[in-house]
Short mmCIF file of C-alpha atoms in Angstrom, two decimals:
data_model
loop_
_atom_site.label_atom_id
_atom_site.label_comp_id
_atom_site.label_asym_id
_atom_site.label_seq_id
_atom_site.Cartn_x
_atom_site.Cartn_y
_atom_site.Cartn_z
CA UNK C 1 2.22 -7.06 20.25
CA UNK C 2 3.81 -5.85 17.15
CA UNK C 3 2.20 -2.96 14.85
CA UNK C 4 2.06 -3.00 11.02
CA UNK C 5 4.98 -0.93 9.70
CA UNK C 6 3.44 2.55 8.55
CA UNK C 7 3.29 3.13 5.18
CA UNK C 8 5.89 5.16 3.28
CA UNK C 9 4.40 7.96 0.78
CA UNK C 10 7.22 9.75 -1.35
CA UNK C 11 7.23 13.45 -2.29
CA UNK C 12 8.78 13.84 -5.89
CA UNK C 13 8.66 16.21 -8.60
CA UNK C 14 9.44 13.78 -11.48
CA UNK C 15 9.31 10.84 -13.39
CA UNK C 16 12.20 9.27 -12.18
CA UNK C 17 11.72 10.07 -8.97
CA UNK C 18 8.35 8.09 -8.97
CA UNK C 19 10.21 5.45 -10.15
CA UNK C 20 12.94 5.09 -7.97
CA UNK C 21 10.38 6.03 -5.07
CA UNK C 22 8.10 2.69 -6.24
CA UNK C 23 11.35 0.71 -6.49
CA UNK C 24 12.71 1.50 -2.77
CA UNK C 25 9.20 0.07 -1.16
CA UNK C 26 7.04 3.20 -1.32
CA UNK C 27 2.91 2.97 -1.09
CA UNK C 28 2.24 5.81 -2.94
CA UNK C 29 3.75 8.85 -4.28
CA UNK C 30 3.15 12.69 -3.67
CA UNK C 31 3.46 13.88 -7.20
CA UNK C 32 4.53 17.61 -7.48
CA UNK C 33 6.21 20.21 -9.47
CA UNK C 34 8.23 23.21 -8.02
CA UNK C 35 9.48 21.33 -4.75
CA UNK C 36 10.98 24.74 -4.11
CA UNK C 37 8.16 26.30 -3.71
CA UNK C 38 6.48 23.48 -1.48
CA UNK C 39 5.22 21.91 -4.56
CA UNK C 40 2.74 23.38 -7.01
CA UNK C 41 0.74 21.50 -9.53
CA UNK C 42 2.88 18.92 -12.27
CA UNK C 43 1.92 19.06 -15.80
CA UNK C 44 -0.42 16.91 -17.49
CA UNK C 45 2.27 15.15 -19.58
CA UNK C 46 4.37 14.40 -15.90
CA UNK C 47 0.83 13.00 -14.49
CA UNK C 48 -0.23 11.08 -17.33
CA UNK C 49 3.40 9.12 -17.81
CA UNK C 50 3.70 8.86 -13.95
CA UNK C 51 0.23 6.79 -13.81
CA UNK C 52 1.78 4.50 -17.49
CA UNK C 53 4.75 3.94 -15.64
CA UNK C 54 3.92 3.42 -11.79
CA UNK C 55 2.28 0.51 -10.42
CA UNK C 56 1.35 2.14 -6.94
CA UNK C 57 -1.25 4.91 -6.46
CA UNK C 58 -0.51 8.59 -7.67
CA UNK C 59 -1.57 11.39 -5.51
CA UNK C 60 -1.30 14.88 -7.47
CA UNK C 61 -0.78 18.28 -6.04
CA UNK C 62 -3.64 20.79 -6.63
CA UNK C 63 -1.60 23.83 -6.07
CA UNK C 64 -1.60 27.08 -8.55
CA UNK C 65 1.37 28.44 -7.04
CA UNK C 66 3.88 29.39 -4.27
CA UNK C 67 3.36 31.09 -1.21
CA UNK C 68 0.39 30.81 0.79
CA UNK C 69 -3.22 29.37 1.02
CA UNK C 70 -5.38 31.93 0.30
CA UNK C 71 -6.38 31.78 -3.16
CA UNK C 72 -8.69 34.76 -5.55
CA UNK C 73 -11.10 33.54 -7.86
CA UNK C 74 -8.97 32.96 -10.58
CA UNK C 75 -6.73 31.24 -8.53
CA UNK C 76 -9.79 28.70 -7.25
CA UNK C 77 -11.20 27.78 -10.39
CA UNK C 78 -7.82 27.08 -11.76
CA UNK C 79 -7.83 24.16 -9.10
CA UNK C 80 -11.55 23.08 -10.07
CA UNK C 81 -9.68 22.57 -13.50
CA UNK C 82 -6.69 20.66 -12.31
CA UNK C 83 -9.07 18.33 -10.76
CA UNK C 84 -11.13 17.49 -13.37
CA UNK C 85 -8.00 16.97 -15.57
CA UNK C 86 -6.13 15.06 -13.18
CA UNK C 87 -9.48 12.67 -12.65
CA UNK C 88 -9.86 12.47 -16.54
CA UNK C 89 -6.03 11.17 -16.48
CA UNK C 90 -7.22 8.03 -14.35
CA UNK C 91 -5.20 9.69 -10.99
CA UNK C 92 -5.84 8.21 -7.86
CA UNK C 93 -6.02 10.58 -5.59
CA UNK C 94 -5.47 14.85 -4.95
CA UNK C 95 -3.90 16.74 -2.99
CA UNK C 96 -4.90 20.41 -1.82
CA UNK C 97 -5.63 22.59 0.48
CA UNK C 98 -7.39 26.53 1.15
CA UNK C 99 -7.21 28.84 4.04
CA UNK C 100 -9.23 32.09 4.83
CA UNK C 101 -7.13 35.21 5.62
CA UNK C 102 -7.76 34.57 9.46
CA UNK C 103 -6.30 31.25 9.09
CA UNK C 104 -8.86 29.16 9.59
CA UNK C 105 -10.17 26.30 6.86
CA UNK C 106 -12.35 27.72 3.75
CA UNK C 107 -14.40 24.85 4.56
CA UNK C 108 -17.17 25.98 1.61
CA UNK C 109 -14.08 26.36 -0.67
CA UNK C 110 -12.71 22.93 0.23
CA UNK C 111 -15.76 20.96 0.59
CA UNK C 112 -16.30 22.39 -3.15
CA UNK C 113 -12.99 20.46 -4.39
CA UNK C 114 -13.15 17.63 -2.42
CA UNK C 115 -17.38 17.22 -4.30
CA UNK C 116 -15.25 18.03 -7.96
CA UNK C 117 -12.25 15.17 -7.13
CA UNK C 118 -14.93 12.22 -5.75
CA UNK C 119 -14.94 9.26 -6.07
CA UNK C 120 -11.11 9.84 -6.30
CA UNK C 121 -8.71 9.76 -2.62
CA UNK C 122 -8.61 13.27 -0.42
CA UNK C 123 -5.28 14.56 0.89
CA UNK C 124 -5.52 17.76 2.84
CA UNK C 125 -1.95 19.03 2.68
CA UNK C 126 0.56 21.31 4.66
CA UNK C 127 -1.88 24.09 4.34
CA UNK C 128 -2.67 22.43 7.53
CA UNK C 129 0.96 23.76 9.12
CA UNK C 130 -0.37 27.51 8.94
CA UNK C 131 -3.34 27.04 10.65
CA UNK C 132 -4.43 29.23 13.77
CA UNK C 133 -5.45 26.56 15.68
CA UNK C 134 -4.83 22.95 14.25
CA UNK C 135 -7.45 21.00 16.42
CA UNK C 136 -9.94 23.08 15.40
CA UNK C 137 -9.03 22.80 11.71
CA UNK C 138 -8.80 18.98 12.28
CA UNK C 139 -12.52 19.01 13.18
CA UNK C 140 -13.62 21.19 10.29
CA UNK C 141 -11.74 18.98 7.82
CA UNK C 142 -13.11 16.05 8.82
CA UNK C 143 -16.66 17.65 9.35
CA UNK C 144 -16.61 18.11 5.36
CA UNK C 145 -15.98 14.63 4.70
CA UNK C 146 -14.59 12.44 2.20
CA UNK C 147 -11.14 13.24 3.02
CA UNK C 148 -8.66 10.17 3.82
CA UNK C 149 -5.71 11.99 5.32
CA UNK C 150 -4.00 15.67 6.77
CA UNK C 151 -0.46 16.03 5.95
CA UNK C 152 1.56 17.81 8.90
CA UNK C 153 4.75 18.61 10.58
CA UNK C 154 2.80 18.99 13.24
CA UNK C 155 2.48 23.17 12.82
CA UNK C 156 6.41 23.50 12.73
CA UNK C 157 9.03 23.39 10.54
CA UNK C 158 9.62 19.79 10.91
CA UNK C 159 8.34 16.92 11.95
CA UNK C 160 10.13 16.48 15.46
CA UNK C 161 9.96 20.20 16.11
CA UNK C 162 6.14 19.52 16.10
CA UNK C 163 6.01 16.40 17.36
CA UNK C 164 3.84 17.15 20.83
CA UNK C 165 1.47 18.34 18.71
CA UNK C 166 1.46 15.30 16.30
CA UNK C 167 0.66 13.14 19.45
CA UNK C 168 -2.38 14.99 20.38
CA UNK C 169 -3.89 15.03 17.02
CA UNK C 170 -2.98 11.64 16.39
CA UNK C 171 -5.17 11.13 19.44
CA UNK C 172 -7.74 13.58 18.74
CA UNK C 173 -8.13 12.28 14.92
CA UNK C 174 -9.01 8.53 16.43
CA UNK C 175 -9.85 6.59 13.38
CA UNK C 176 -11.55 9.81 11.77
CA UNK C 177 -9.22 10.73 9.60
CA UNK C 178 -5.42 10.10 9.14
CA UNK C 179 -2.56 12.08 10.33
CA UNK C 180 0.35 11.67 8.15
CA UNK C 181 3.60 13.28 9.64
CA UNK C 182 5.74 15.12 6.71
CA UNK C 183 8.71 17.44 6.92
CA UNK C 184 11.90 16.71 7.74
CA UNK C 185 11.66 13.12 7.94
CA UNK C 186 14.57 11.17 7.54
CA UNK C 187 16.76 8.01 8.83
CA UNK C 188 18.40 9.31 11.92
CA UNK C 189 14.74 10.32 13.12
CA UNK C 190 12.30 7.84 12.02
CA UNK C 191 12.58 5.73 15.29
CA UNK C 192 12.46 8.62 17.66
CA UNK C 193 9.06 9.45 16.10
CA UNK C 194 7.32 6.23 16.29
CA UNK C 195 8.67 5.91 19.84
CA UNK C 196 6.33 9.07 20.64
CA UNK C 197 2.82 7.83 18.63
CA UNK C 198 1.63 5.11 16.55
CA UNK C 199 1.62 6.01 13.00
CA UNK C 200 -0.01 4.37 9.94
CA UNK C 201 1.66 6.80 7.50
CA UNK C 202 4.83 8.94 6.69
CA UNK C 203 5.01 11.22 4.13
CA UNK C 204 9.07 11.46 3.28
CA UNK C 205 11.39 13.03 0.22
CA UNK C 206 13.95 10.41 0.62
CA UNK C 207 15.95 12.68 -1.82
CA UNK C 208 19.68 12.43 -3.06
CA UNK C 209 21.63 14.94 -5.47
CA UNK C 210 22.92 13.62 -8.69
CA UNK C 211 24.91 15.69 -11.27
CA UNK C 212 23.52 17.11 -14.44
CA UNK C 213 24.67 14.95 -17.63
CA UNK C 214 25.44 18.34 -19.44
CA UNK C 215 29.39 18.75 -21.08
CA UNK C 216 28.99 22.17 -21.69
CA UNK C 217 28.45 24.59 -18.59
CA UNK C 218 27.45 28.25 -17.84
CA UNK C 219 28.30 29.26 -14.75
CA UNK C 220 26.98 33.36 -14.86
CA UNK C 221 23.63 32.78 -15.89
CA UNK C 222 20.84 31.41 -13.29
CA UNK C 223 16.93 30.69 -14.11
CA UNK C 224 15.75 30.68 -10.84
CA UNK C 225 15.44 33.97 -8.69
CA UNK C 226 17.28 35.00 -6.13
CA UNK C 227 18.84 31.93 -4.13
CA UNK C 228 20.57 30.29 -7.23
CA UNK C 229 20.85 26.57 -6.99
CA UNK C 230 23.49 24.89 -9.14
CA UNK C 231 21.71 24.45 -12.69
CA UNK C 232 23.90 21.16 -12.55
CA UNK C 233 22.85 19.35 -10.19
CA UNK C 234 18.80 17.24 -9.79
CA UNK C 235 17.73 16.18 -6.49
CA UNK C 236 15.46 12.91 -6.75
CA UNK C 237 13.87 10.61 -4.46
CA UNK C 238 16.78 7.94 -3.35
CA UNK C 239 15.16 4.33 -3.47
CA UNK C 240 18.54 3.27 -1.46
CA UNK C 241 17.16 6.08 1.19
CA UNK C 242 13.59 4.59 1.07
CA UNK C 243 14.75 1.09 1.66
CA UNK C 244 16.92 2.45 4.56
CA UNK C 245 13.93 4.24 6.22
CA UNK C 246 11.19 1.24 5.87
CA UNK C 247 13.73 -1.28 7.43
CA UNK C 248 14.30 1.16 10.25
CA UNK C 249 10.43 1.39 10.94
CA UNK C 250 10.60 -2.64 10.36
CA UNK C 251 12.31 -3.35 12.81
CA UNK C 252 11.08 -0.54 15.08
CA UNK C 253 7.53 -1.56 14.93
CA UNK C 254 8.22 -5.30 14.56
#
């Protein structure tokens, strides 16, 4: 008996990339700033003209900055803003996540933000990945409640790297909560993925490079730190990519 095909959220840190992501099949989108970093938290302007000009649900990234999970004060309430803005913007759904130094979930800290973003959707994101012990965060995140989804590579650096552990929390998870793979997702892997678990969701970039429409072009100065990528050249989400992937998982699952 044949499965629905999962459903295909994008990552993308523009406008155009929501765009293209919507126009290659995609359910939702993931919508960041900063993919370099992981992805922090887009601007109000990006959130407000992704939701005029997408048809399919946003999902924005609650995330004051780079590095890791484990947020001060300042750092916390900053979030509590972005939620309330990002709810007063008409946004579907957020996107966050909060660890204590040990590793384990800041469950009081979470269950705090998830309270601020009802009624709107719950993501708990790659925070997830740096967990001490995943099955034991799975059961505190769902024990707070109110929150749809976990995004993982399965506690490695991609998806099929973690994959074993996907399985199991696939099966521990039941119809709890849903586990959405993410990380390293991409054409030549989709099928061997499925083939391991039943998935409902996949959380993907489907990203391409296009060149810069600048004439004029400085090649000694840099504005990012110290791994300099080309000021020249924009990665965005690939709707050719995204149609590519969904067949694939058509046709797997069908």
């Amino acid at each position: 008996m044949s499965k629905p095909t999962p459903k295909f959220e994008v990552c993308v840190d523009s406008v155009i990339s929501a765009i293209n992501a919507e126009n290659g099949g995609a359910s939702r989108v993931e919508l960041c700033d900063n993919l370099v970093e992981g992805g922090t938290t887009p601007s109000s302007g990006m959130i407000s003209m992704a939701l005029k000009r997408l048809k399919i649900p946003v999902m924005v990234m609650i995330r004051p900055r780079g590095g890791d999970f484990c947020y001060s004060e300042e750092e916390f309430e900053v979030m509590c803003l972005d939620i309330q803005h990002a709810k007063i913007l008409g946004t579907h759904g957020v996107v966050f996540g909060i660890l204590k130094p040990d590793g384990s979930v800041d469950v009081e800290r979470v269950a705090k933000l998830v309270e601020i973003a009802s009624p709107m959707k719950v993501t708990f994101h790659r925070a997830f990945d740096m967990t001490g012990d995943p099955f034991k965060a799975l059961n505190d995140i769902i024990s707070i409640g109110n929150i749809q989804r976990i995004l993982t590579s399965g506690c490695d650096s991609t998806v099929l790297e973690g994959l074993e552990t996907i399985v199991e929390l696939v099966k521990q998870a039941e119809d709890r909560i849903i586990i959405v793979p993410g990380g390293g997702i991409r054409e030549s892997n989709i099928s061997r993925i499925l083939a391991a678990t039943y998935l409902q969701e996949m959380h993907v970039s489907a990203s391409t490079t296009i060149t810069s429409s600048m004439i004029n072009k400085t090649s000694n100065i840099h504005m990012g730190r110290a791994f300099y990528n080309s000021e020249y050249s924009i990665n965005v989400a690939s709707e050719e990519r995204l149609i590519k992937m969904i067949d694939i998982a058509s046709r797997f699952t069908g």
